[in-house]
């Protein structure tokens, strides 16, 4: 359990933190070992206690309802999590496991990508809008017979401007 890549928290049947692996310790900045308390107390997020109680009743929480934002080692980390009940051969629930996955870099990449798409879209739209307006004015002033090649070219340019 201590060698997996994700953070792992283990809770006893009463919802008290019983064990966590070194990855969880780094992710959460827990160097004073907060064993013996609830996850809501440890992370100052009471809603986690409610989610844990649902899991202890047999429900499963396969993925986080929202990312956990935690301060650890001077930086803010975003963690997604899952909660799963632990049952043995008697099928009674004896505790729960919470797996923490650090998504800080993934969320930062998604934010940068989204900002890039918005900015690129705006930067492309702005000159195209100006060109489209200028072309509209030019079309109003130029009149070619319908069968003229120039009329076909103007129509093609107009269609391509609308496509952009």
Tab-separated table of C-alpha atoms in Angstrom:
chain	number	residue	atom	x	y	z
A	1	UNK	CA	0.000	0.000	0.000
A	2	UNK	CA	2.868	2.355	0.698
A	3	UNK	CA	4.344	1.890	-2.780
A	4	UNK	CA	1.419	2.943	-5.015
A	5	UNK	CA	1.620	6.224	-6.954
A	6	UNK	CA	-1.541	7.768	-5.498
A	7	UNK	CA	-2.301	8.894	-1.984
A	8	UNK	CA	-4.132	6.330	0.102
A	9	UNK	CA	-6.108	6.925	3.306
A	10	UNK	CA	-7.619	4.067	5.296
A	11	UNK	CA	-10.524	4.579	7.716
A	12	UNK	CA	-11.867	2.207	10.341
A	13	UNK	CA	-15.577	1.351	10.601
A	14	UNK	CA	-16.282	4.454	12.710
A	15	UNK	CA	-14.803	6.750	10.031
A	16	UNK	CA	-11.591	7.527	11.904
A	17	UNK	CA	-8.343	7.858	9.955
A	18	UNK	CA	-6.305	4.735	10.687
A	19	UNK	CA	-3.469	4.832	8.117
A	20	UNK	CA	-2.142	6.852	5.200
A	21	UNK	CA	0.706	6.150	2.808
A	22	UNK	CA	3.767	8.373	2.147
A	23	UNK	CA	2.252	9.753	-1.070
A	24	UNK	CA	-0.823	11.000	0.831
A	25	UNK	CA	1.498	12.419	3.471
A	26	UNK	CA	3.312	14.496	0.797
A	27	UNK	CA	0.109	15.438	-1.063
A	28	UNK	CA	-1.562	16.692	2.106
A	29	UNK	CA	1.529	18.010	3.908
A	30	UNK	CA	0.757	15.805	6.895
A	31	UNK	CA	4.001	15.522	8.781
A	32	UNK	CA	2.435	15.639	12.235
A	33	UNK	CA	0.426	12.418	11.557
A	34	UNK	CA	-3.250	13.316	12.197
A	35	UNK	CA	-4.336	9.741	12.927
A	36	UNK	CA	-7.385	9.113	15.077
A	37	UNK	CA	-9.545	11.928	13.665
A	38	UNK	CA	-12.108	12.099	10.873
A	39	UNK	CA	-11.234	13.141	7.331
A	40	UNK	CA	-13.495	16.186	7.684
A	41	UNK	CA	-11.501	17.329	10.714
A	42	UNK	CA	-8.141	16.539	9.130
A	43	UNK	CA	-8.903	18.489	5.936
A	44	UNK	CA	-11.323	21.002	7.493
A	45	UNK	CA	-14.027	19.835	5.067
A	46	UNK	CA	-17.089	18.542	6.997
A	47	UNK	CA	-18.808	17.391	3.789
A	48	UNK	CA	-16.139	14.691	3.469
A	49	UNK	CA	-17.400	13.139	6.711
A	50	UNK	CA	-20.890	12.984	5.191
A	51	UNK	CA	-19.559	11.334	2.030
A	52	UNK	CA	-17.562	8.856	4.105
A	53	UNK	CA	-20.668	7.937	6.123
A	54	UNK	CA	-22.581	7.207	2.899
A	55	UNK	CA	-19.754	4.924	1.815
A	56	UNK	CA	-19.794	3.200	5.213
A	57	UNK	CA	-23.480	2.433	4.606
A	58	UNK	CA	-22.588	0.592	1.412
A	59	UNK	CA	-22.717	3.316	-1.218
A	60	UNK	CA	-19.692	3.980	-3.372
A	61	UNK	CA	-18.168	7.270	-4.424
A	62	UNK	CA	-16.122	6.302	-7.490
A	63	UNK	CA	-14.941	9.856	-8.133
A	64	UNK	CA	-14.823	13.180	-6.363
A	65	UNK	CA	-17.778	15.511	-6.438
A	66	UNK	CA	-15.215	18.297	-6.784
A	67	UNK	CA	-11.448	18.642	-6.548
A	68	UNK	CA	-9.909	19.025	-3.114
A	69	UNK	CA	-7.748	22.117	-2.880
A	70	UNK	CA	-5.027	21.667	-0.264
A	71	UNK	CA	-2.012	23.672	0.852
A	72	UNK	CA	1.068	21.479	1.177
A	73	UNK	CA	4.708	22.480	1.361
A	74	UNK	CA	3.947	26.068	0.407
A	75	UNK	CA	1.927	25.361	-2.709
A	76	UNK	CA	-1.696	24.728	-3.572
A	77	UNK	CA	-2.440	21.252	-4.895
A	78	UNK	CA	-5.630	19.977	-6.534
A	79	UNK	CA	-6.575	16.415	-5.703
A	80	UNK	CA	-9.382	14.288	-7.018
A	81	UNK	CA	-10.478	11.378	-4.881
A	82	UNK	CA	-12.562	8.243	-4.679
A	83	UNK	CA	-14.054	6.568	-1.614
A	84	UNK	CA	-14.712	2.844	-1.482
A	85	UNK	CA	-16.038	0.673	1.340
A	86	UNK	CA	-13.843	-2.178	2.599
A	87	UNK	CA	-15.607	-5.445	3.289
A	88	UNK	CA	-14.172	-8.842	4.093
A	89	UNK	CA	-15.532	-12.320	3.418
A	90	UNK	CA	-18.414	-11.749	5.864
A	91	UNK	CA	-19.576	-8.921	3.527
A	92	UNK	CA	-19.848	-6.470	6.411
A	93	UNK	CA	-18.234	-3.088	5.920
A	94	UNK	CA	-15.146	-2.799	8.089
A	95	UNK	CA	-13.915	0.581	6.912
A	96	UNK	CA	-13.203	2.616	3.815
A	97	UNK	CA	-10.365	3.542	1.505
A	98	UNK	CA	-9.855	6.973	-0.021
A	99	UNK	CA	-7.560	7.225	-3.036
A	100	UNK	CA	-6.135	10.676	-3.805
A	101	UNK	CA	-4.870	11.549	-7.275
A	102	UNK	CA	-2.955	14.795	-7.827
A	103	UNK	CA	-4.468	16.637	-10.818
A	104	UNK	CA	-2.719	19.982	-10.275
A	105	UNK	CA	-0.692	19.878	-13.493
A	106	UNK	CA	-3.578	18.441	-15.509
A	107	UNK	CA	-5.938	21.228	-14.386
A	108	UNK	CA	-3.248	23.859	-15.110
A	109	UNK	CA	-2.791	22.435	-18.609
A	110	UNK	CA	-6.563	22.413	-19.192
A	111	UNK	CA	-6.772	26.049	-18.057
A	112	UNK	CA	-3.898	27.120	-20.356
A	113	UNK	CA	-5.413	25.207	-23.274
A	114	UNK	CA	-8.817	26.793	-22.705
A	115	UNK	CA	-7.303	30.275	-22.457
A	116	UNK	CA	-5.318	29.663	-25.646
A	117	UNK	CA	-8.411	28.566	-27.563
A	118	UNK	CA	-10.355	31.616	-26.352
A	119	UNK	CA	-7.511	33.987	-27.189
A	120	UNK	CA	-6.802	32.403	-30.590
A	121	UNK	CA	-10.493	32.466	-31.445
A	122	UNK	CA	-10.708	36.141	-30.508
A	123	UNK	CA	-7.499	37.046	-32.346
A	124	UNK	CA	-8.715	35.323	-35.495
A	125	UNK	CA	-12.250	36.659	-35.294
A	126	UNK	CA	-11.225	40.304	-34.851
A	127	UNK	CA	-9.353	40.770	-38.166
A	128	UNK	CA	-11.794	38.532	-40.040
A	129	UNK	CA	-14.692	40.704	-38.854
A	130	UNK	CA	-12.916	43.826	-40.124
A	131	UNK	CA	-12.128	42.172	-43.442
A	132	UNK	CA	-15.711	40.979	-43.761
A	133	UNK	CA	-17.075	44.485	-43.167
A	134	UNK	CA	-14.644	46.000	-45.684
A	135	UNK	CA	-15.562	43.342	-48.220
A	136	UNK	CA	-19.268	44.080	-47.690
A	137	UNK	CA	-18.663	47.753	-48.458
A	138	UNK	CA	-16.664	46.807	-51.540
A	139	UNK	CA	-19.482	44.535	-52.746
A	140	UNK	CA	-21.988	47.369	-52.378
A	141	UNK	CA	-19.904	49.592	-54.666
A	142	UNK	CA	-18.885	47.029	-57.279
A	143	UNK	CA	-21.510	45.721	-59.629
A	144	UNK	CA	-20.714	43.030	-62.159
A	145	UNK	CA	-23.091	41.237	-64.458
A	146	UNK	CA	-24.303	37.978	-62.859
A	147	UNK	CA	-22.500	35.869	-65.477
A	148	UNK	CA	-19.159	37.720	-65.128
A	149	UNK	CA	-16.154	35.864	-63.687
A	150	UNK	CA	-15.634	38.694	-61.193
A	151	UNK	CA	-19.134	38.099	-59.816
A	152	UNK	CA	-18.238	34.423	-59.208
A	153	UNK	CA	-15.008	35.456	-57.468
A	154	UNK	CA	-16.861	37.901	-55.214
A	155	UNK	CA	-19.379	35.178	-54.346
A	156	UNK	CA	-16.553	32.723	-53.514
A	157	UNK	CA	-14.782	35.289	-51.326
A	158	UNK	CA	-18.057	36.072	-49.541
A	159	UNK	CA	-18.720	32.374	-48.844
A	160	UNK	CA	-15.179	31.847	-47.532
A	161	UNK	CA	-15.431	34.923	-45.285
A	162	UNK	CA	-18.662	33.549	-43.789
A	163	UNK	CA	-16.991	30.180	-43.265
A	164	UNK	CA	-14.171	31.820	-41.287
